GROMACS .gro file of C-alpha atoms in nm:
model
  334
    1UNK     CA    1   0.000   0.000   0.000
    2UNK     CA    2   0.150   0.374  -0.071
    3UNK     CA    3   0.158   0.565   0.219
    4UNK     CA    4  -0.024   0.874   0.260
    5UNK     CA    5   0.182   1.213   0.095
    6UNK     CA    6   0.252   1.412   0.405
    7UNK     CA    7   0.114   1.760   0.385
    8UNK     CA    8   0.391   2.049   0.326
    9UNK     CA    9   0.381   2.264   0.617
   10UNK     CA   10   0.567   2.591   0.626
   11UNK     CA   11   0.649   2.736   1.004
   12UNK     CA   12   0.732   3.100   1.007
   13UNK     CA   13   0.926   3.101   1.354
   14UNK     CA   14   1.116   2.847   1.586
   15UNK     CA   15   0.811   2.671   1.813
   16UNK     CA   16   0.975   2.446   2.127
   17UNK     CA   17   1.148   2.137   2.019
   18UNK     CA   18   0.901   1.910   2.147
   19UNK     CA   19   0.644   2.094   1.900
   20UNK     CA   20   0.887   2.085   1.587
   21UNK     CA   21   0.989   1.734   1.621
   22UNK     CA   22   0.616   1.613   1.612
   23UNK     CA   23   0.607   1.841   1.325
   24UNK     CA   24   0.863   1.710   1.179
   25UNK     CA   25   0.740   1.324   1.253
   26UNK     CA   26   0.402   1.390   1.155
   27UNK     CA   27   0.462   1.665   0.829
   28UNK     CA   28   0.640   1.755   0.589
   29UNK     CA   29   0.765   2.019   0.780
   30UNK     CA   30   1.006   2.330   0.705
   31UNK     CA   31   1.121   2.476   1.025
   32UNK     CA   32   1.243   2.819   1.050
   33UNK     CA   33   1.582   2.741   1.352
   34UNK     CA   34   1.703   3.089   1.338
   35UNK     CA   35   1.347   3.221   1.422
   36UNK     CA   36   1.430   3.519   1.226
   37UNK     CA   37   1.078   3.666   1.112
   38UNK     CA   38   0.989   3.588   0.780
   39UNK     CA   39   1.012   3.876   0.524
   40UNK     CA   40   0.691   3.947   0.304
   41UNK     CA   41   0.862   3.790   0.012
   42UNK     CA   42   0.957   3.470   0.230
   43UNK     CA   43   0.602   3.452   0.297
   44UNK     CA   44   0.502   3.499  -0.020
   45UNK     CA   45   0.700   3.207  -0.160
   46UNK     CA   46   0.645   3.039   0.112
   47UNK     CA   47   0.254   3.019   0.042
   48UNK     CA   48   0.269   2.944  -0.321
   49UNK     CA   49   0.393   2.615  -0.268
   50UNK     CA   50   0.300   2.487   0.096
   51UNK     CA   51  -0.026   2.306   0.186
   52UNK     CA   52  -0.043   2.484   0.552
   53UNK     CA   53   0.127   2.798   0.621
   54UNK     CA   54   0.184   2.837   1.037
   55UNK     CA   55   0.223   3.170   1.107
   56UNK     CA   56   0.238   3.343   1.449
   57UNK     CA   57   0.079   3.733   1.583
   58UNK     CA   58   0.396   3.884   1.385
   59UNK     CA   59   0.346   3.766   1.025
   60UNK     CA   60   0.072   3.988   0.876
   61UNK     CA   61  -0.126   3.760   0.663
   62UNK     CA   62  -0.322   4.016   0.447
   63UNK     CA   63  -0.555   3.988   0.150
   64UNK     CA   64  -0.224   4.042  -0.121
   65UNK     CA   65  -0.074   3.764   0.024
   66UNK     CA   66  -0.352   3.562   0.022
   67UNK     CA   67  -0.493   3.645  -0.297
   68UNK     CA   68  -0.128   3.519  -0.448
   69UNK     CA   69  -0.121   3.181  -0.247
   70UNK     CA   70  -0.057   2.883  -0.450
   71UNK     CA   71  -0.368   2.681  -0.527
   72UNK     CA   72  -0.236   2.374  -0.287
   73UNK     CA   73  -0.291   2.630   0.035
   74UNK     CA   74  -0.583   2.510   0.169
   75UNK     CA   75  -0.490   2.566   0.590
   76UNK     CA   76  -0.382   2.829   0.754
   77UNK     CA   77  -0.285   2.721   1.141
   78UNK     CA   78  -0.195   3.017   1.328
   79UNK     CA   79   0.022   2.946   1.610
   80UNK     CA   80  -0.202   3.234   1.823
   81UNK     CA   81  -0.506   3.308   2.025
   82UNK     CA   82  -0.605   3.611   1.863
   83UNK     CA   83  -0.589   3.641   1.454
   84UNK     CA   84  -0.637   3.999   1.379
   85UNK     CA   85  -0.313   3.955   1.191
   86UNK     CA   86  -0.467   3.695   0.917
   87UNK     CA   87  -0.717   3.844   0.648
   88UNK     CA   88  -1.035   3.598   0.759
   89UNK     CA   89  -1.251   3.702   0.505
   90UNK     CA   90  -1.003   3.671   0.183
   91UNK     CA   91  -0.888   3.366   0.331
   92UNK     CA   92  -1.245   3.200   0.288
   93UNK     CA   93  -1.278   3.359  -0.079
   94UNK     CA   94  -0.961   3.156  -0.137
   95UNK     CA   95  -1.136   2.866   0.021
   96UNK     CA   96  -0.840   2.840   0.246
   97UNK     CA   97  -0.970   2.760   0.636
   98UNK     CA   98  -0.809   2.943   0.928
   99UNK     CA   99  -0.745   2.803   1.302
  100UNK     CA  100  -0.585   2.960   1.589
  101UNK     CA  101  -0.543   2.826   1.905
  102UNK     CA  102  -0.798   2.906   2.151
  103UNK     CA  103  -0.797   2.856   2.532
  104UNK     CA  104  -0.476   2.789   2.625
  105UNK     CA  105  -0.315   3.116   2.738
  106UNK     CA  106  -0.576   3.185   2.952
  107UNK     CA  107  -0.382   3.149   3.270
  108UNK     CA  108  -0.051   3.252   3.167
  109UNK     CA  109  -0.143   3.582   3.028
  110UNK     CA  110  -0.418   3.632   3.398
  111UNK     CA  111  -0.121   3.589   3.571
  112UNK     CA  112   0.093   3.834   3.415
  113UNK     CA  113  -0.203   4.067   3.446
  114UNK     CA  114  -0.196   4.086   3.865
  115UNK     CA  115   0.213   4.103   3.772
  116UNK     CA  116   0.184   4.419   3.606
  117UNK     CA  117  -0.036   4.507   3.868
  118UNK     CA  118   0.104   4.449   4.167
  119UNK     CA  119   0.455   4.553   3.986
  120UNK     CA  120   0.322   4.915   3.909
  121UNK     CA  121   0.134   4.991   4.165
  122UNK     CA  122   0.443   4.870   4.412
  123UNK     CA  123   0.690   5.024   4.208
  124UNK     CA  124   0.871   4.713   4.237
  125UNK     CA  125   1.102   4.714   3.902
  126UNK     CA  126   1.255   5.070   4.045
  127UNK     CA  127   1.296   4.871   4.380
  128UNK     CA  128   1.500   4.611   4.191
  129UNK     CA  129   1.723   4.793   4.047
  130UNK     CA  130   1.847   5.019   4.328
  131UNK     CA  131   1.995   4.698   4.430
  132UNK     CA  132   2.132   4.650   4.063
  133UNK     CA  133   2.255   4.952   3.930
  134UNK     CA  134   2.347   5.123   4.294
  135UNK     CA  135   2.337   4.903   4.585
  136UNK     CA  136   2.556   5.147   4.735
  137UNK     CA  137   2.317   5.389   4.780
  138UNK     CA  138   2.064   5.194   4.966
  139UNK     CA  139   2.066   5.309   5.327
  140UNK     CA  140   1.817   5.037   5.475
  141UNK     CA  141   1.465   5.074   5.581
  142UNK     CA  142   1.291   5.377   5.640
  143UNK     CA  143   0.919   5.510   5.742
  144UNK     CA  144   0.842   5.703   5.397
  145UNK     CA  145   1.103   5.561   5.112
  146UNK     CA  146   1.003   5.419   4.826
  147UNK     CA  147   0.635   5.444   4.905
  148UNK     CA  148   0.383   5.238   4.639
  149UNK     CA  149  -0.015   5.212   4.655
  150UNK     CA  150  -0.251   4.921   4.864
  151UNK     CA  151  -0.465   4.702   4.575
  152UNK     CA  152  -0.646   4.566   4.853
  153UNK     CA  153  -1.003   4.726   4.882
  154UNK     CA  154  -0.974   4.890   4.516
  155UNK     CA  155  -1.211   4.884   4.234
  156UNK     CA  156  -1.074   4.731   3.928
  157UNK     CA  157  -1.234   4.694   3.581
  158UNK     CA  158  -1.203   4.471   3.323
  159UNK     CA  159  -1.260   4.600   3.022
  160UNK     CA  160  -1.324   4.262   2.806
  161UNK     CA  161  -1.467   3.980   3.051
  162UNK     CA  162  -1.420   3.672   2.822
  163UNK     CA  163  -1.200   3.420   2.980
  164UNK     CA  164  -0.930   3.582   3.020
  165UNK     CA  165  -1.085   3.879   3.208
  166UNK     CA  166  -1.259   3.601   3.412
  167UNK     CA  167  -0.944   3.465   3.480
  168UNK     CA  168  -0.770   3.812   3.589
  169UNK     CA  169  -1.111   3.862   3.782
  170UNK     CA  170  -1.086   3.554   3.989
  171UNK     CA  171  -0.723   3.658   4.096
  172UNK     CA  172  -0.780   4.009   4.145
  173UNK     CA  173  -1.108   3.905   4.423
  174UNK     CA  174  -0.844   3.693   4.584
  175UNK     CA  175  -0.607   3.999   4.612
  176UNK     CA  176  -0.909   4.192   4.780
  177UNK     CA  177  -1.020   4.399   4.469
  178UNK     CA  178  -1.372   4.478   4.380
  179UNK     CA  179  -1.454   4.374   4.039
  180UNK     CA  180  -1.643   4.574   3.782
  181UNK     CA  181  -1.638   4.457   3.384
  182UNK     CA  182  -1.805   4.610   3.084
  183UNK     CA  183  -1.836   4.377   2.825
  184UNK     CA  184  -2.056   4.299   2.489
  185UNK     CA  185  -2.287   4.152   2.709
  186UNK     CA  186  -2.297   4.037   3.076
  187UNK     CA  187  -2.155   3.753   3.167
  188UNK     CA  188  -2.370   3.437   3.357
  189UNK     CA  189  -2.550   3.520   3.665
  190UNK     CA  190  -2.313   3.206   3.859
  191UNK     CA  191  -2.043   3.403   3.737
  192UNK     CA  192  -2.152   3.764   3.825
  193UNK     CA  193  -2.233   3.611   4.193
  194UNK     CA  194  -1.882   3.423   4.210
  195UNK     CA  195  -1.679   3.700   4.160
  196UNK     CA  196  -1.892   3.979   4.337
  197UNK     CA  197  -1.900   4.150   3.997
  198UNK     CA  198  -2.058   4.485   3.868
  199UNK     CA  199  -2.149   4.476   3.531
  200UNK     CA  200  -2.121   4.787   3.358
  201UNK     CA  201  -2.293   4.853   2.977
  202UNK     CA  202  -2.168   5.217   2.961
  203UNK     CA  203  -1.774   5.168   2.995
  204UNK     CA  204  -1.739   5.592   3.050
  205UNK     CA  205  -1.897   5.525   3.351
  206UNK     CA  206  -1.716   5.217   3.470
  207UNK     CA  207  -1.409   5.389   3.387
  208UNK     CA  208  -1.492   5.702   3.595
  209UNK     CA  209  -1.547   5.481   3.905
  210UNK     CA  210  -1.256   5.207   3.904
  211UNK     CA  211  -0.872   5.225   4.022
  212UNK     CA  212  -0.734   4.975   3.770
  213UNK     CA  213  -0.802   4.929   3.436
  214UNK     CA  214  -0.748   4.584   3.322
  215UNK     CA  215  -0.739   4.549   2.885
  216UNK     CA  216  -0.865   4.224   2.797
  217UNK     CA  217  -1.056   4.262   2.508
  218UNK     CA  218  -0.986   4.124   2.173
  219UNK     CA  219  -0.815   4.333   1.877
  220UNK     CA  220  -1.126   4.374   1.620
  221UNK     CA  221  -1.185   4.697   1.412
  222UNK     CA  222  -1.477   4.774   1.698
  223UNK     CA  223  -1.213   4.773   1.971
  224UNK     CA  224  -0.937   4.976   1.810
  225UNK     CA  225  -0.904   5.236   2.054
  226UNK     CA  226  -1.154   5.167   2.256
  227UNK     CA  227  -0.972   5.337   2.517
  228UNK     CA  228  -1.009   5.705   2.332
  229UNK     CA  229  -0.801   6.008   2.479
  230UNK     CA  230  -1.207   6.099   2.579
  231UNK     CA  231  -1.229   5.793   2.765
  232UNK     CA  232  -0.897   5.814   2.907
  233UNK     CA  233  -0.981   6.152   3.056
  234UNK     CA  234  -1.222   6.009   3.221
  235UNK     CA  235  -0.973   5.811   3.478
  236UNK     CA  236  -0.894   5.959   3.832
  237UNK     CA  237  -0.499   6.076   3.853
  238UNK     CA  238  -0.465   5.800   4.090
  239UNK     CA  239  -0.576   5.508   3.854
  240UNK     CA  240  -0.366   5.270   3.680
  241UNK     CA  241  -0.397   5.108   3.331
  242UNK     CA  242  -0.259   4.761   3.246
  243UNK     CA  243  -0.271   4.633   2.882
  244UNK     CA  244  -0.213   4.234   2.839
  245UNK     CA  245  -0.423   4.296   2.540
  246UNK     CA  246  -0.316   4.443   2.215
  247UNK     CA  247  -0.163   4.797   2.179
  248UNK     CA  248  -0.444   4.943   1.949
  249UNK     CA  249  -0.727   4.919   2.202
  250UNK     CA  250  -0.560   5.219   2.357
  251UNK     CA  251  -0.508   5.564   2.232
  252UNK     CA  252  -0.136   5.518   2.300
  253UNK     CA  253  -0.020   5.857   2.166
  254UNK     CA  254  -0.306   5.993   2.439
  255UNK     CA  255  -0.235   5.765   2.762
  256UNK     CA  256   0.108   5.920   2.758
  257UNK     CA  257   0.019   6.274   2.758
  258UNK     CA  258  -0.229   6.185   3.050
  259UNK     CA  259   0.063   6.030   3.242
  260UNK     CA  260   0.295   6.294   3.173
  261UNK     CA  261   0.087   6.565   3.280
  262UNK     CA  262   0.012   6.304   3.616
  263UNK     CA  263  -0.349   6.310   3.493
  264UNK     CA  264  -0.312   5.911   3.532
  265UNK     CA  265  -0.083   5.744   3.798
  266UNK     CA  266   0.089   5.547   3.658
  267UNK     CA  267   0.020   5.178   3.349
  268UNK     CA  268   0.173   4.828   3.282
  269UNK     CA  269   0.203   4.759   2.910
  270UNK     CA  270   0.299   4.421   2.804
  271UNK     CA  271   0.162   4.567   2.412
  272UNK     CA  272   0.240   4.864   2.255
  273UNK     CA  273   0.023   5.024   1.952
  274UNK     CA  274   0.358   5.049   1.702
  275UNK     CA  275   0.496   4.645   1.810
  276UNK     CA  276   0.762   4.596   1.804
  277UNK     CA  277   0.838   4.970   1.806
  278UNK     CA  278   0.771   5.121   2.140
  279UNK     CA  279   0.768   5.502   2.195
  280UNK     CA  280   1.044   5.596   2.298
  281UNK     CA  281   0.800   5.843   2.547
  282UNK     CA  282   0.698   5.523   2.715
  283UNK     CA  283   1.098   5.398   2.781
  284UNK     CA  284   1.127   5.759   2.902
  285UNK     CA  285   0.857   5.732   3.172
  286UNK     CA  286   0.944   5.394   3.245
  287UNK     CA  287   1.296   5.499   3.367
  288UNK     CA  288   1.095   5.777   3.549
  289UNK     CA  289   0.894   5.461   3.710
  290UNK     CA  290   0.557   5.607   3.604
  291UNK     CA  291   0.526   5.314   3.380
  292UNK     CA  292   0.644   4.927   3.394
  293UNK     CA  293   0.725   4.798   3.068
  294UNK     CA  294   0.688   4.418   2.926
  295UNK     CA  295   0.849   4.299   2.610
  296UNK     CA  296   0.455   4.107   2.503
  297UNK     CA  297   0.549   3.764   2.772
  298UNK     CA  298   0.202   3.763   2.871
  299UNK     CA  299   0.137   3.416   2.743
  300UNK     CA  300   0.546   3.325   2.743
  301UNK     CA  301   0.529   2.994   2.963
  302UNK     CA  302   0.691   2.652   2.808
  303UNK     CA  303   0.349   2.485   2.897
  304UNK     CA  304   0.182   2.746   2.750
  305UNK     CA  305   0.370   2.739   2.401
  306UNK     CA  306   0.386   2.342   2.378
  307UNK     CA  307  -0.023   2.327   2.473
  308UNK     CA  308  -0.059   2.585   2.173
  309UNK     CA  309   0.192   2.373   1.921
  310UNK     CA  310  -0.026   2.097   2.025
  311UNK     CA  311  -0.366   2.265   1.913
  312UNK     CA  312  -0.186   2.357   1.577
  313UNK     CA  313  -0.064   1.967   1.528
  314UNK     CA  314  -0.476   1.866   1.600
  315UNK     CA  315  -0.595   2.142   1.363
  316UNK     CA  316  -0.330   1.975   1.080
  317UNK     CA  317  -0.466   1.668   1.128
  318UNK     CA  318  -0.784   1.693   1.168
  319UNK     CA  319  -0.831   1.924   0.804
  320UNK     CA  320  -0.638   1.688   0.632
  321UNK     CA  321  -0.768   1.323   0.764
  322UNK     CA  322  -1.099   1.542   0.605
  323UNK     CA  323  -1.319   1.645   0.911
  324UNK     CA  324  -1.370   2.021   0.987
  325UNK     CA  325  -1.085   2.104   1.282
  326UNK     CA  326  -1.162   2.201   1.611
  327UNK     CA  327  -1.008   2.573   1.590
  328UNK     CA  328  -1.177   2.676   1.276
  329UNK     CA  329  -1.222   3.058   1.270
  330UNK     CA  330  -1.560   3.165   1.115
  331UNK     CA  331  -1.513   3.474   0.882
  332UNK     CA  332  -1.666   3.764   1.025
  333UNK     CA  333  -1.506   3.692   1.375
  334UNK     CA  334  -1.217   3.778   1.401
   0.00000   0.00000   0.00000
């Protein structure tokens, strides 16, 4: 009996071992080791003759490129959550079907939320490196030095409450926050009487009321900044914003003129609207310690990386033993 051609599969950055041997085992797969991003002509070759193209958040995967994909391109499995970076809707004129992979970042990325949290309202990066760059000039302990803000008994709100912002929720209740969320649409009434939460439908007033503001709302074309310089005014000087998101839900150009004029206290950005580019504004008010700065590790946990290569591998298979995979993204959706 001939075996079974394996499908061509074209990876656009270095995925964990574990992942890329399986790949490898299981596909005709074309690694990229150096995990230097793909130029637009790379991917352009790249989909002319590949049966699955595997791109990640940094490979834009627009309508040019998809329009001049080989006719063998019939999958594209994004190594990702979100897939504002892949053209949905020219993808299904193409007839080419798009996955991501859904559900497994969750924790990781709530967990870096209460980090950025705790780490800016704390002040604990400019902590760290007086014992770095000057340990010299640390005198010891005293009454009023190096003074941050109690999250305990604050009102935070979550501006998204899918599962991640459940997730952050469900930590930031066992901190001692309050929790208030504005979202699409409320969330279950279990839920709401879990977590204590507030639903909001008019986010200007949520954001009027609450000391943290916690991004955890998808990138769509409806969400692009959401977070308007009008809605930013609308935070008290003594709130703080922390984006695990995507940089384009906020007005970035706007947050920093409210922080530099101390109109808001103080953020923790793991995205920036310009990635990889981040304003040089930002670096300045980070070694100010107004700001605490991330280089997007939200969701950058070895079990969170191999559980996502794994969801790719399954979406692979699945298309191409011919059953509809598990991960398919609807156009319209994204």
């Amino acid at each position: 009996m001939t075996a079974k051609k394996k499908p061509k599969v074209y990876i656009t950055r270095k995925l964990p071992d574990a992942v890329e041997t399986r790949m490898r085992e299981l596909f005709d797969a074309e690694l990229n080791i150096d995990d230097a991003p793909r130029t637009r002509d790379e991917l352009a070759a790249a989909m002319k003759t590949a049966d699955v193209l595997v791109p990640t958040v940094t490979d834009r995967i627009d309508e040019a490129l998809i329009e001049g994909a080989g006719s063998n391109l019939k999958l594209i499995a994004s190594f990702s959550n979100g897939t504002d970076h892949i053209d949905i809707d020219a993808a299904a004129r193409k007839g080419i079907t798009v996955t991501n992979t859904p559900n497994v970042l969750t924790e990781d990325t709530a967990d870096m939320t209460m980090a950025l949290i705790l780490a800016v309202s704390r002040r604990l990066p400019e902590g760290a490196r007086i014992l770095t760059d000057n340990p010299g000039d640390w005198a010891g302990w005293s009454p009023t030095w190096m003074l941050g803000r109690r999250i305990w008994g604050k009102r935070i709100g979550i501006v998204g409450m899918g599962r991640i912002g459940t997730a952050v929720a469900r930590r930031a209740k066992a901190f001692g926050l309050s929790i208030h969320y504005h979202n699409r649409k409320r969330v279950h009434p279990a839920t709401e009487e879990e977590l204590e939460a507030t639903y909001w439908d008019s986010l200007d007033q949520m954001l009027a009321r609450v000391d943290i503001v916690s991004v955890n709302c998808p990138s769509t074309p409806a969400t692009f900044h959401l977070l308007s310089a009008r809605r930013l005014a609308l935070l008290q000087p003594t709130s703080l914003i922390v984006n695990t998101a995507r940089g384009d839900i906020i007005d970035e150009a706007a947050m920093i003129q409210l922080l530099r004029e101390g109109k808001i206290a103080g953020a923790g950005l793991d995205v920036y609207e310009n990635e990889p580019a981040v304003n040089p504004k930002l670096v300045k008010l980070a070694n100010q310690g107004r700001v605490v700065l991330l280089p997007h590790m939200g969701s950058a946990t070895i079990e969170g990386r191999i559980d996502m290569g794994d969801k790719v591998i399954i979406n692979i298979r699945t298309f191409f033993d011919g059953h509809r995979p598990p991960n398919r993204v609807l156009p319209g959706r994204n």
